mmCIF file of C-alpha atoms in Angstrom:
data_model
loop_
_atom_site.group_PDB
_atom_site.id
_atom_site.type_symbol
_atom_site.label_atom_id
_atom_site.label_comp_id
_atom_site.label_asym_id
_atom_site.label_seq_id
_atom_site.Cartn_x
_atom_site.Cartn_y
_atom_site.Cartn_z
ATOM 1 C CA MET A 1 -6.435 -37.457 3.248
ATOM 2 C CA ARG A 2 -6.534 -35.379 0.030
ATOM 3 C CA ILE A 3 -10.071 -34.221 0.763
ATOM 4 C CA SER A 4 -9.157 -33.058 4.260
ATOM 5 C CA ILE A 5 -6.178 -31.084 2.919
ATOM 6 C CA LEU A 6 -8.410 -29.524 0.270
ATOM 7 C CA LEU A 7 -10.991 -28.572 2.908
ATOM 8 C CA ILE A 8 -8.313 -26.984 5.082
ATOM 9 C CA LEU A 9 -6.978 -24.949 2.151
ATOM 10 C CA LEU A 10 -10.477 -23.836 1.199
ATOM 11 C CA SER A 11 -11.231 -22.756 4.757
ATOM 12 C CA PHE A 12 -8.158 -20.479 4.753
ATOM 13 C CA SER A 13 -9.229 -18.857 1.510
ATOM 14 C CA CYS A 14 -12.631 -18.036 3.028
ATOM 15 C CA PHE A 15 -10.952 -15.843 5.641
ATOM 16 C CA ALA A 16 -8.811 -13.909 3.177
ATOM 17 C CA GLN A 17 -10.270 -10.479 2.557
ATOM 18 C CA LYS A 18 -9.668 -8.611 -0.634
ATOM 19 C CA VAL A 19 -8.277 -5.155 -0.032
ATOM 20 C CA GLU A 20 -9.078 -2.782 -2.856
ATOM 21 C CA TRP A 21 -7.369 0.588 -3.177
ATOM 22 C CA LEU A 22 -9.278 3.191 -5.146
ATOM 23 C CA ASN A 23 -7.447 5.951 -6.994
ATOM 24 C CA ASN A 24 -10.203 8.563 -7.321
ATOM 25 C CA ILE A 25 -11.496 10.761 -4.495
ATOM 26 C CA ASP A 26 -14.974 11.046 -6.014
ATOM 27 C CA SER A 27 -15.352 7.257 -6.184
ATOM 28 C CA ALA A 28 -14.089 6.993 -2.611
ATOM 29 C CA LYS A 29 -16.636 9.566 -1.373
ATOM 30 C CA ILE A 30 -19.497 7.784 -3.143
ATOM 31 C CA GLU A 31 -18.498 4.445 -1.642
ATOM 32 C CA SER A 32 -17.921 6.036 1.766
ATOM 33 C CA LYS A 33 -21.423 7.505 1.802
ATOM 34 C CA ALA A 34 -23.052 4.327 0.494
ATOM 35 C CA LYS A 35 -21.325 2.082 3.043
ATOM 36 C CA SER A 36 -21.044 4.542 5.969
ATOM 37 C CA LYS A 37 -17.271 4.129 6.161
ATOM 38 C CA LEU A 38 -14.428 6.585 6.588
ATOM 39 C CA ILE A 39 -11.818 7.089 3.875
ATOM 40 C CA LEU A 40 -8.190 6.241 4.526
ATOM 41 C CA LEU A 41 -6.050 8.245 2.085
ATOM 42 C CA LYS A 42 -2.483 7.037 1.592
ATOM 43 C CA PHE A 43 0.139 9.145 -0.183
ATOM 44 C CA SER A 44 2.842 6.887 -1.531
ATOM 45 C CA GLY A 45 5.883 6.843 -3.753
ATOM 46 C CA SER A 46 5.497 3.183 -4.575
ATOM 47 C CA ASP A 47 8.673 2.721 -6.607
ATOM 48 C CA TRP A 48 11.113 5.061 -4.850
ATOM 49 C CA CYS A 49 10.029 5.642 -1.228
ATOM 50 C CA ALA A 50 11.612 2.993 0.991
ATOM 51 C CA ASN A 51 9.424 3.947 3.974
ATOM 52 C CA CYS A 52 6.294 3.638 1.802
ATOM 53 C CA GLN A 53 7.356 0.191 0.624
ATOM 54 C CA TYR A 54 8.125 -0.880 4.195
ATOM 55 C CA LEU A 55 4.752 0.372 5.452
ATOM 56 C CA ASP A 56 2.958 -1.453 2.640
ATOM 57 C CA LYS A 57 4.823 -4.679 3.347
ATOM 58 C CA MET A 58 4.547 -4.625 7.125
ATOM 59 C CA PHE A 59 1.156 -2.969 7.678
ATOM 60 C CA PHE A 60 -1.094 -2.556 4.661
ATOM 61 C CA ASN A 61 -0.340 -6.072 3.374
ATOM 62 C CA SER A 62 -0.650 -7.693 6.814
ATOM 63 C CA GLU A 63 -3.447 -10.186 7.391
ATOM 64 C CA ILE A 64 -4.699 -8.120 10.337
ATOM 65 C CA PHE A 65 -5.159 -5.030 8.150
ATOM 66 C CA LYS A 66 -6.657 -7.096 5.315
ATOM 67 C CA LYS A 67 -9.289 -8.473 7.705
ATOM 68 C CA PHE A 68 -9.989 -5.089 9.323
ATOM 69 C CA ALA A 69 -10.050 -2.644 6.405
ATOM 70 C CA PRO A 70 -12.901 -3.990 4.234
ATOM 71 C CA ASN A 71 -15.298 -3.788 7.167
ATOM 72 C CA TYR A 72 -14.503 -0.223 8.237
ATOM 73 C CA LEU A 73 -12.675 1.742 5.538
ATOM 74 C CA VAL A 74 -12.720 2.918 1.974
ATOM 75 C CA LEU A 75 -9.088 2.871 0.859
ATOM 76 C CA LEU A 76 -7.754 5.582 -1.422
ATOM 77 C CA GLU A 77 -4.196 5.775 -2.713
ATOM 78 C CA ALA A 78 -2.462 8.755 -4.274
ATOM 79 C CA ASP A 79 0.708 7.304 -5.747
ATOM 80 C CA PHE A 80 3.626 9.319 -7.094
ATOM 81 C CA PRO A 81 5.893 6.825 -8.869
ATOM 82 C CA MET A 82 9.089 8.058 -10.525
ATOM 83 C CA ARG A 83 10.108 5.220 -12.812
ATOM 84 C CA LYS A 84 9.029 5.437 -16.415
ATOM 85 C CA LYS A 85 7.599 1.893 -16.390
ATOM 86 C CA ASN A 86 5.261 2.822 -13.492
ATOM 87 C CA LYS A 87 4.148 6.121 -14.974
ATOM 88 C CA LEU A 88 0.537 7.046 -14.315
ATOM 89 C CA SER A 89 -1.867 8.377 -16.901
ATOM 90 C CA LYS A 90 -1.884 12.172 -17.268
ATOM 91 C CA ASP A 91 -5.397 12.309 -15.752
ATOM 92 C CA GLN A 92 -4.289 10.235 -12.753
ATOM 93 C CA GLN A 93 -1.211 12.413 -12.261
ATOM 94 C CA ILE A 94 -3.371 15.543 -12.256
ATOM 95 C CA HIS A 95 -5.848 13.944 -9.843
ATOM 96 C CA ASN A 96 -3.081 12.921 -7.431
ATOM 97 C CA GLU A 97 -1.442 16.346 -7.645
ATOM 98 C CA LYS A 98 -4.762 17.999 -6.727
ATOM 99 C CA LEU A 99 -5.055 15.672 -3.716
ATOM 100 C CA ALA A 100 -1.501 16.593 -2.701
ATOM 101 C CA GLU A 101 -2.241 20.320 -3.067
ATOM 102 C CA LYS A 102 -5.154 19.911 -0.690
ATOM 103 C CA PHE A 103 -3.882 17.325 1.820
ATOM 104 C CA ASN A 104 -0.096 16.966 1.432
ATOM 105 C CA LYS A 105 1.372 20.421 0.801
ATOM 106 C CA LYS A 106 4.696 19.477 2.405
ATOM 107 C CA GLY A 107 5.133 16.436 0.139
ATOM 108 C CA SER A 108 5.488 13.923 2.982
ATOM 109 C CA PHE A 109 5.830 10.245 2.090
ATOM 110 C CA PRO A 110 4.312 8.075 3.319
ATOM 111 C CA LEU A 111 1.392 10.085 4.612
ATOM 112 C CA VAL A 112 -1.847 8.538 5.860
ATOM 113 C CA ILE A 113 -4.908 10.717 6.384
ATOM 114 C CA MET A 114 -8.409 9.939 7.589
ATOM 115 C CA LEU A 115 -11.267 11.629 5.712
ATOM 116 C CA ASN A 116 -14.983 11.675 6.299
ATOM 117 C CA GLU A 117 -17.536 10.804 3.607
ATOM 118 C CA GLU A 118 -17.430 14.385 2.294
ATOM 119 C CA GLY A 119 -13.650 14.181 1.829
ATOM 120 C CA ILE A 120 -12.932 16.479 4.770
ATOM 121 C CA MET A 121 -9.754 15.700 6.680
ATOM 122 C CA LEU A 122 -10.338 14.322 10.161
ATOM 123 C CA GLY A 123 -6.690 13.837 11.019
ATOM 124 C CA VAL A 124 -3.341 12.321 10.184
ATOM 125 C CA ILE A 125 -2.287 8.823 11.176
ATOM 126 C CA THR A 126 1.408 8.195 11.731
ATOM 127 C CA PRO A 127 1.552 4.434 11.336
ATOM 128 C CA SER A 128 4.470 2.273 12.344
ATOM 129 C CA GLY A 129 5.239 -0.766 10.224
ATOM 130 C CA LYS A 130 6.042 -2.773 13.338
ATOM 131 C CA ASP A 131 3.010 -1.903 15.486
ATOM 132 C CA ILE A 132 0.121 -3.302 13.464
ATOM 133 C CA LYS A 133 -2.334 -3.455 16.360
ATOM 134 C CA GLY A 134 -1.401 0.061 17.453
ATOM 135 C CA ASN A 135 -2.013 1.318 13.918
ATOM 136 C CA ILE A 136 -5.444 -0.322 13.880
ATOM 137 C CA GLU A 137 -6.247 1.338 17.218
ATOM 138 C CA LYS A 138 -5.250 4.746 15.815
ATOM 139 C CA ILE A 139 -7.621 4.192 12.884
ATOM 140 C CA LYS A 140 -10.387 2.943 15.174
ATOM 141 C CA SER A 141 -10.155 6.146 17.206
ATOM 142 C CA PHE A 142 -11.467 8.038 14.154
ATOM 143 C CA ILE A 143 -14.180 5.477 13.456
ATOM 144 C CA SER A 144 -15.619 5.680 16.950
ATOM 145 C CA LYS A 145 -15.985 9.507 16.872
#
């Protein structure tokens, strides 16, 4: 009985995909080129933006996204936290501000953008936290181009 429970638990862990968010555009472009994947750039205010937190909880942390993303995307996050305890390094702040100057001039949060391997914007995704499959289809429409 114990062995069968252990085997069942191990089989579930085999299906769990690790989703890694990069925080540097240059690293994302290198990985994108090496793996022939598009870059999904997410602008977030992780500790103050309720819509960002909801989108993370309902979409980016969903099992469907976790299974899909590692196979098709390089994930890049530009976070703009406000709380002192979540403060980014000065270099990271500058990096994120440069990304915002280029891709998020209006300061929209959350904002999800698809980039090619050169870091050129292909388009904006407007994901819904409730429509996980629809969000995946929106992303797939950029992959199939």
